[in-house]
Amino acid sequence: MLQTPEWIWYPGDFEIYHHLLLNTRREERYHQWPAFWRLDDCYHNVRFRKEVLCDHPEEITVYAHGVGHAWVDGIKYPFGKPIPLTSGSHKLEISVARTDGLPCIFVDGVQCASNSTWEANDYSIDWLPAGCNGLYRNKEDDPKVFFFQYEEIQPVSIEQRENGLLYDYGKETFAQLAFENIQAAGDIHLNYGESIEEALDTEHSILIDTVPAGNDSYRCPARAFRYLFVQGAEKGQFELTASYEYLPLEQKGTFTCSNDQINRIWEMAEYTLHLNSREFFLDGIKRDRWVWSGDAYQSYLINNYIYFDPEITKRTIIALRGKDPIVRHINTIMDYSFYWVMSIYDYYQTTRDIDFVAFIYPRMKSMMEYCISRTDEDGFIRGREGDWVFIDWAEIDKTGAVCAEQMLYAESLKAAWACGELLGAGEERYLASYKQLKSRIDECFWDEELGAYIDSFESGKRNVTRHANIFALLWEFADNEQRESIITNVLLNDEVPRISTPYFKFYELEVMCRIGRLDYVSAQIQSYWGGMIQLDATTFWEEYNPDITGPERLGMYGDRYGKSLCHAWGASPIYLLGRYYFGVYPTSAGYETFAIEPQHGGLEWLKGTIPVNGGTVTVALTQEVLEVISDRAGGTVRMNGLEYPLLKDIPFNLTLK
Amino acid sequence: MLQTPEWIWYPGDFEIYHHLLLNTRREERYHQWPAFWRLDDCYHNVRFRKEVLCDHPEEITVYAHGVGHAWVDGIKYPFGKPIPLTSGSHKLEISVARTDGLPCIFVDGVQCASNSTWEANDYSIDWLPAGCNGLYRNKEDDPKVFFFQYEEIQPVSIEQRENGLLYDYGKETFAQLAFENIQAAGDIHLNYGESIEEALDTEHSILIDTVPAGNDSYRCPARAFRYLFVQGAEKGQFELTASYEYLPLEQKGTFTCSNDQINRIWEMAEYTLHLNSREFFLDGIKRDRWVWSGDAYQSYLINNYIYFDPEITKRTIIALRGKDPIVRHINTIMDYSFYWVMSIYDYYQTTRDIDFVAFIYPRMKSMMEYCISRTDEDGFIRGREGDWVFIDWAEIDKTGAVCAEQMLYAESLKAAWACGELLGAGEERYLASYKQLKSRIDECFWDEELGAYIDSFESGKRNVTRHANIFALLWEFADNEQRESIITNVLLNDEVPRISTPYFKFYELEVMCRIGRLDYVSAQIQSYWGGMIQLDATTFWEEYNPDITGPERLGMYGDRYGKSLCHAWGASPIYLLGRYYFGVYPTSAGYETFAIEPQHGGLEWLKGTIPVNGGTVTVALTQEVLEVISDRAGGTVRMNGLEYPLLKDIPFNLTLK
C-alpha cells in the first residue's frame, strides 16, 4: 500500500478560498471591483486524522501551511520535525490554523502519506474525506497558489505609434508581462486591449498599469489582451516578456467537417473556452473574471464534449455554492440558483461520480431549502427583495411568477430529489413539489389560444417569448400536442422576438437540434459565429449584433470597451456539434451506456472524437458511410431508426447509400 | 454636524477577526495549539453606504484596507484620491474586499466622515449600523492591529546562574521582549516562567523562544511571565527591553478596609483581571489565552465592579458567538452556551444598552434555537455527541439530564425571552419552555427526603452536589422551604463535598453572601486567596490547594507547569466585595435605580467607590457610621431594614450606633 503524499485540506475549501481570491481581482481602470455578492472563505482552523497500521517502522514528517501540531498516539509534535512510528497501529491527528489563507498539511511518509484517505474536520461533528486534487505533491508547494502553467509568447508585431509602442500578440491571450532592465527615466504606462481600439484609447481602456519610475524590473499580474500599448519608454529601454498563463487541459474532443468555416469556428470556440477555463469556468477573461452560475452551466455542458475534465466542473460547482448560511441567490440571480442545483445531477449523469454527489448533497439540500423558503402559498417562486430575476437580456414580462423561472425551479426540485435518491435519501417533498408545480405551470402559463406558454399570468399581458417555450421542449413540460404548437407558434414564428444573446442562443439552438432543424443551426453557426470572425475575432464574444461593425461593436453596459471579446458561452458550437451532429450522449449515468446518432446537419462530411467518460468515440460520417469506433463499451449506434450495438474497440461501419 | 472620521467595518467583524487571531496564538514549547473549536472569520467582501446632505461643498478621500472603490452618485472613484462633493445630497457606497484581514474604510471628510451613522452590508439583504469603536481615528491606523498600549518595565533583579541569566520582573506580567545589539556567537535560548521553577526548568517550561544566531536584533511576541532565563549569551552581549503590553482601562472601583490582607487581595485581584482583560476576557494569560464563555461570564460581573468597561464585555460576547451556522456549543461546552445567552440580559441590566441587544439578538436567537433543537421529548437537554457537559471540575453525576444544566438552560430561555421583549419581539415559546422546564426540574430533581436537588434522576444514584443547589438559590428555583432545606442540608453540610475550584467558588461564595454568611466569605477570602499570596503569588491562580505547597503546586492537566498562575476567575473577591459588602447593585436596567446596602462582613471598616454605569458611588462604612455619596441619581440606601433615598451629589450619613 505504497502511497505518495499530497497536500490535503478541508474538502471544498480549496475551491472556496480561490473563489474568494478570484472574485476580488476585477480591475477597471484606476480601481478594483469586488464581486457584488457574499464571498465565503475557507475555514481557518481545521484538523485531520487517520488511523494507520504500519507494517514496518517509519519516520514521518508533517509539513503544514499554518500553525499547530501533530498529535500522534497522544503525544504532540511540532511540524517539520521527524516523528518515529513503530510497527503497529497509530492514531494521528493534526491541528492546523492559518489565518490568512488555506490551512493544509502534507504528511511525508509512505504508510501514512496524506491523501484523501485522511479525514478532515472543521470542529463540527462530521469528519469528511480530506480535500486534495493530485496537483500539489511536493512539500514545497502551497495550495494557496493556484496551479497554472506558463508559456512564453511572442508578439507578432511591435509598431512605433505616435506616442508609444503597440504590441500585437496576434490573438487574444491571458498573460503576465514582465519588464526587465528598465532604462526609462519616468513611469511607463501600459494600456491593454482586447481590440486595437481599446489599447490605443488610453483614456478609456479598461486594463491599465504603470511601471513606476526607478524600478529595474516589474511584473504585472496576468491579464486578458491581444494588444498592448506602451508609453513612456522607447524600444530598447526595457525587455518585455509575456507569459501565457493557463490551466493544462487535455483536448479530448476533435472535430473536422467539409466546411472550413465551421472547422475554424470549432477551433476558436475551443480556444475561447480554454482561456475561460481557469480556477473555475469564468464568464469572460477581461472584465469580471467572475464565476456566474448560468454561464458556468453551459460551460459544463461544453466541457463534456471537449476536455471532459470533471475537476473544473466540480471546482466551479463548489465555489459557486460557498458555505451556509445562504443569504442570497447564487450571483444574486434566482435562475442561477436553479442552474446550480440542476448542474449536480447533470454532472452525475456524465461522470457517475457518487462521491461528489455525497459531498455536495448537504449543500444542495440547503440551497433547495432556501429556494423553497422563498416560494409563495401557490407554490410559485417570485422575485423578492434583492433577487435578480434574469432569464436573459431580453424583453420578458417579469410580473409576479415568471414561467421560465418556474420551469427552472421545477427542474431543480427534480434534480435535488434525484440526487437524494442516488444516496438512498431522496426527499419525497421535492418530488411532490415538482409534480405539483409541473401541473400548476400548465394550468397557469399555457395559453391554449396562443398555443404557447406565456411569461406571466399575473400581468394580464399574456406575452409570449421564446424562453419558456424553449425550456418547455428541452425539459418536457409540453406534451406532444403542445410541442407541435410551440414549434409552429413560437420557434418557427418570426413574429416572436428572436433570441439575441449567445447565452440563450445556447438553448435555442439546442432545441432547434432537438426538433431536427440542424440546417437552421448550421446556418446560425456560420452567420453568427462566422460573423464575429469576419470582424477579426480571435475568440468569441459576449454578444454580437451583425448590424454593428464599427467601434460601437466593442461597447456594452454603457462602457466603450465593456464587451468581453472572449466569453465562455461563445463556445457553444462545440456542444451542439458534439451532442447533435456526432449525436453522442449518455443513456445511463457516466456513459455506462451511451448513444451515437450522427446527423449531417447539411454538412457533406464530418469526423472527429468525442470523450465518453474515460473513453473516446471516433465518428466519421460522410454521405456514403458511417464509421464509428469506441474504446469504451456500452455504445449503441442509432441511424435511420435502427439501433446497432457498438462493441469496444471493434470498428462499426454502415453503408448509407 | 461636524464629525471626525474613524475606521469602520462590518459590525461584529472586528471582534470575530481578532478572536480568530487570538485563538491561534497558544504556544506550548515547540509547537502551537489552535483552539479546538470552529473559529469564524470576518466577512472579506463588504460594502458601506450613507446618504449625506452637504451644507457646503467639500472634498473627501476614502481610505481602505482592501481593494475596491467608492461609488458616489453613480460614479466610481479609486481609494486614496480626492472626490469632490457639491452642496446638496449625495449617495455614497463603498465596496471593499480584503482577503487576508478585516476589510474597513476611513472616509476623510467632515460632513461625510465615516462612523457608526454609516451602514454596512455583507451582501445579504440587511444593512446594519457600521462597526467602529472610537479607537481607530487616524487614516494610518489598521484595525487589523489591536490597540494595546506599551510601557517599558524593568527587572527587579538579574542573577547569574550556572548556565545562564535569570531575570525577575518582580511580578507576573505580559510583555514583549526586544533584543538589540546582539553580540552572542550562537543562538540565545529563552525560557519564560510564571514561577522561578518554570523559568529554570529548560526542559519543561511552556513558553520558550530562540534568538537565532546572526541577528543584530530580535523581537519576541508578547508573552506571560515573571521570570526569564537567558542562555547562550553573557550579560553585555545584548540589550534587553521588556514592554508591558496592556489594554488601557480606567479603574473606577476602589476598595480599602481594616484588613490589610484583604486590601492586598483586592489589589492583586485587580491586577489579575487587568492582565486577563485584553482583546477579550481571557481565561489566563500564559497557557490557552483563549476566551471561555463560562470564565468570561464571571469576568463580566467582576468588570462591573472595577472598570465598568462595557466595550470589553461586548467584544467578548460577540467573539464567543461567532457566526451562523452554529455547529457546536460555545467552546464545545453545553453550559457555556447558556452562560453566553444569560450574559446578554445581564449586560443589558447593567448598561441599558438596547442597541447592543438589537445587534446581538438575531445571533442570540439562533443560539437559543440551536439549544432547543438539542432537547429531548421531555424538554430536558442532555449531552449529545461532541458536547462537553462541564459544570465544574468536580465529581458530579452526569447521567442523562443533569440538574445544573437544566437550570442554566432555563435561565437562558428566560434571558432570551426577556431580550426579545426589550425589542418588542419576545418569543412566547421561550417563556413557555422556561416555565415548563422550571416545574419539570422540581418534579424530577428535587429530592424531598434529601432536602436537596440531585444531580441526575436517571442514574438512580440520587447524588447531591453543591452545584445545582447553589444555582437553585441564586436563580430562585427553590421556594422558601426548599431554600432553608438546601442551606441546612447542602450549603452548611460538611458531608457534601466542598467546592474546590475558584471557578465554582465564585457561585458558592455569592450564595453564601446571599444567605448572609459574609463571615464565611471573609474567612474564605483570607484563607484561599491569602493562601496563594503566602506562596508568593503576585496574581491569582487557576486553582489552589492549600495542601500542596511544593513544586507540585504548579502542575495541572498532567503538565508540570500546566497551571495558570494568572487566571481571571481568581479576581472574584472584587465582585463579592462590591456586590455584597458595599452592597451596590442595579434595581432597574442600567442603574437607573440602584441599591446600596452595605454590610461589614466581619470587617471593622471598609470604604471605596463602585461604578454605577457612568457614575460612581462612594461608600464608607465603619462600626459607627455609614457615609454614601453618588454622582448618579437613582440610589436607595438600605440599612437595617430601612430605605433611604440617595440624592445625586448629596452626602448621605447614617449613624449606626
CSV table of C-alpha atoms in Angstrom, one decimal, chain B residues 197-332:
chain,number,residue,atom,x,y,z
B,197,GLU,CA,10.9,26.9,38.8
B,198,GLU,CA,9.4,27.1,35.4
B,199,ALA,CA,12.0,29.5,34.0
B,200,LEU,CA,14.9,27.4,35.2
B,201,ASP,CA,13.4,24.1,34.0
B,202,THR,CA,14.6,24.5,30.5
B,203,GLU,CA,13.3,21.1,29.6
B,204,HIS,CA,9.7,21.7,30.6
B,205,SER,CA,8.9,25.4,30.7
B,206,ILE,CA,5.9,26.1,28.4
B,207,LEU,CA,6.9,29.3,26.8
B,208,ILE,CA,10.3,29.3,25.0
B,209,ASP,CA,11.9,31.2,22.2
B,210,THR,CA,15.2,31.2,20.4
B,211,VAL,CA,17.0,34.3,19.2
B,212,PRO,CA,18.7,32.9,16.1
B,213,ALA,CA,22.5,33.4,15.8
B,214,GLY,CA,23.5,36.2,13.4
B,215,ASN,CA,20.7,38.6,14.2
B,216,ASP,CA,21.6,42.1,15.4
B,217,SER,CA,18.1,42.5,16.9
B,218,TYR,CA,15.1,40.2,17.7
B,219,ARG,CA,11.6,40.9,18.9
B,220,CYS,CA,9.5,38.3,20.7
B,221,PRO,CA,5.7,38.3,20.7
B,222,ALA,CA,4.2,39.4,24.0
B,223,ARG,CA,4.0,36.6,26.5
B,224,ALA,CA,3.1,36.0,30.1
B,225,PHE,CA,6.0,35.6,32.6
B,226,ARG,CA,7.5,36.9,35.8
B,227,TYR,CA,10.9,35.2,35.3
B,228,LEU,CA,13.1,34.9,32.2
B,229,PHE,CA,16.0,32.6,31.9
B,230,VAL,CA,18.5,33.5,29.1
B,231,GLN,CA,21.1,31.0,27.9
B,232,GLY,CA,23.7,31.4,25.3
B,233,ALA,CA,24.7,35.0,25.9
B,234,GLU,CA,26.6,36.8,28.6
B,235,LYS,CA,25.5,40.0,30.2
B,236,GLY,CA,26.7,42.8,28.0
B,237,GLN,CA,26.3,40.7,24.8
B,238,PHE,CA,22.8,42.1,24.3
B,239,GLU,CA,20.5,44.9,25.3
B,240,LEU,CA,17.1,43.7,26.5
B,241,THR,CA,14.0,45.8,26.8
B,242,ALA,CA,10.7,44.5,28.1
B,243,SER,CA,7.5,46.3,27.1
B,244,TYR,CA,4.4,45.6,29.2
B,245,GLU,CA,1.5,45.2,26.7
B,246,TYR,CA,-1.9,46.1,28.1
B,247,LEU,CA,-5.3,47.3,27.4
B,248,PRO,CA,-5.9,50.8,28.8
B,249,LEU,CA,-8.7,50.6,31.4
B,250,GLU,CA,-9.8,53.1,33.8
B,251,GLN,CA,-10.0,51.7,37.3
B,252,LYS,CA,-13.4,53.0,38.6
B,253,GLY,CA,-13.8,50.8,41.6
B,254,THR,CA,-11.6,51.2,44.7
B,255,PHE,CA,-11.5,49.3,48.0
B,256,THR,CA,-9.9,49.6,51.3
B,257,CYS,CA,-10.8,48.1,54.6
B,258,SER,CA,-9.5,47.5,58.1
B,259,ASN,CA,-7.9,44.2,57.0
B,260,ASP,CA,-4.6,44.7,55.1
B,261,GLN,CA,-4.6,41.2,53.7
B,262,ILE,CA,-8.0,41.7,52.1
B,263,ASN,CA,-6.8,45.1,50.7
B,264,ARG,CA,-3.8,43.3,49.2
B,265,ILE,CA,-6.1,40.6,47.8
B,266,TRP,CA,-8.3,43.2,46.2
B,267,GLU,CA,-5.4,44.9,44.6
B,268,MET,CA,-3.9,41.7,43.3
B,269,ALA,CA,-7.3,40.7,42.0
B,270,GLU,CA,-7.5,43.9,40.1
B,271,TYR,CA,-4.1,43.3,38.6
B,272,THR,CA,-5.0,39.7,37.8
B,273,LEU,CA,-8.2,40.8,36.0
B,274,HIS,CA,-6.4,43.6,34.2
B,275,LEU,CA,-3.8,41.2,32.8
B,276,ASN,CA,-6.6,39.0,31.5
B,277,SER,CA,-8.6,41.9,30.0
B,278,ARG,CA,-7.2,42.2,26.5
B,279,GLU,CA,-9.0,41.9,23.2
B,280,PHE,CA,-11.4,39.9,25.2
B,281,PHE,CA,-11.6,38.5,28.7
B,282,LEU,CA,-9.1,35.6,28.7
B,283,ASP,CA,-9.1,32.7,31.0
B,284,GLY,CA,-5.4,33.1,31.8
B,285,ILE,CA,-2.5,34.8,30.1
B,286,LYS,CA,0.1,32.1,29.9
B,287,ARG,CA,-1.4,29.0,28.6
B,288,ASP,CA,-4.5,29.0,26.4
B,289,ARG,CA,-5.1,32.7,26.2
B,290,TRP,CA,-8.5,31.6,24.8
B,291,VAL,CA,-11.9,33.0,25.6
B,292,TRP,CA,-14.1,30.6,27.6
B,293,SER,CA,-17.7,31.6,27.9
B,294,GLY,CA,-18.1,30.4,31.5
B,295,ASP,CA,-14.9,32.1,32.6
B,296,ALA,CA,-15.8,35.3,30.7
B,297,TYR,CA,-19.3,35.3,32.4
B,298,GLN,CA,-17.6,35.8,35.7
B,299,SER,CA,-15.3,38.5,34.3
B,300,TYR,CA,-18.3,40.5,33.1
B,301,LEU,CA,-19.6,40.5,36.6
B,302,ILE,CA,-16.3,41.5,38.1
B,303,ASN,CA,-15.8,44.1,35.4
B,304,ASN,CA,-18.9,45.8,36.6
B,305,TYR,CA,-17.3,46.5,40.0
B,306,ILE,CA,-13.9,47.7,38.8
B,307,TYR,CA,-13.6,49.0,35.3
B,308,PHE,CA,-17.2,49.1,34.3
B,309,ASP,CA,-16.0,48.9,30.7
B,310,PRO,CA,-18.9,47.8,28.5
B,311,GLU,CA,-16.6,47.6,25.5
B,312,ILE,CA,-14.6,44.6,26.5
B,313,THR,CA,-17.8,42.8,27.6
B,314,LYS,CA,-19.4,43.4,24.2
B,315,ARG,CA,-16.3,42.4,22.4
B,316,THR,CA,-16.2,39.2,24.3
B,317,ILE,CA,-19.8,38.4,23.8
B,318,ILE,CA,-19.5,39.0,20.1
B,319,ALA,CA,-16.3,37.0,19.7
B,320,LEU,CA,-17.6,34.0,21.6
B,321,ARG,CA,-20.7,33.7,19.5
B,322,GLY,CA,-19.0,34.0,16.1
B,323,LYS,CA,-21.3,33.5,13.1
B,324,ASP,CA,-24.0,31.2,11.9
B,325,PRO,CA,-24.4,28.3,11.4
B,326,ILE,CA,-23.8,27.0,14.9
B,327,VAL,CA,-22.2,23.6,14.7
B,328,ARG,CA,-21.2,23.1,18.4
B,329,HIS,CA,-21.8,24.6,21.7
B,330,ILE,CA,-19.6,27.6,22.6
B,331,ASN,CA,-16.2,26.2,23.5
B,332,THR,CA,-17.8,22.8,22.9
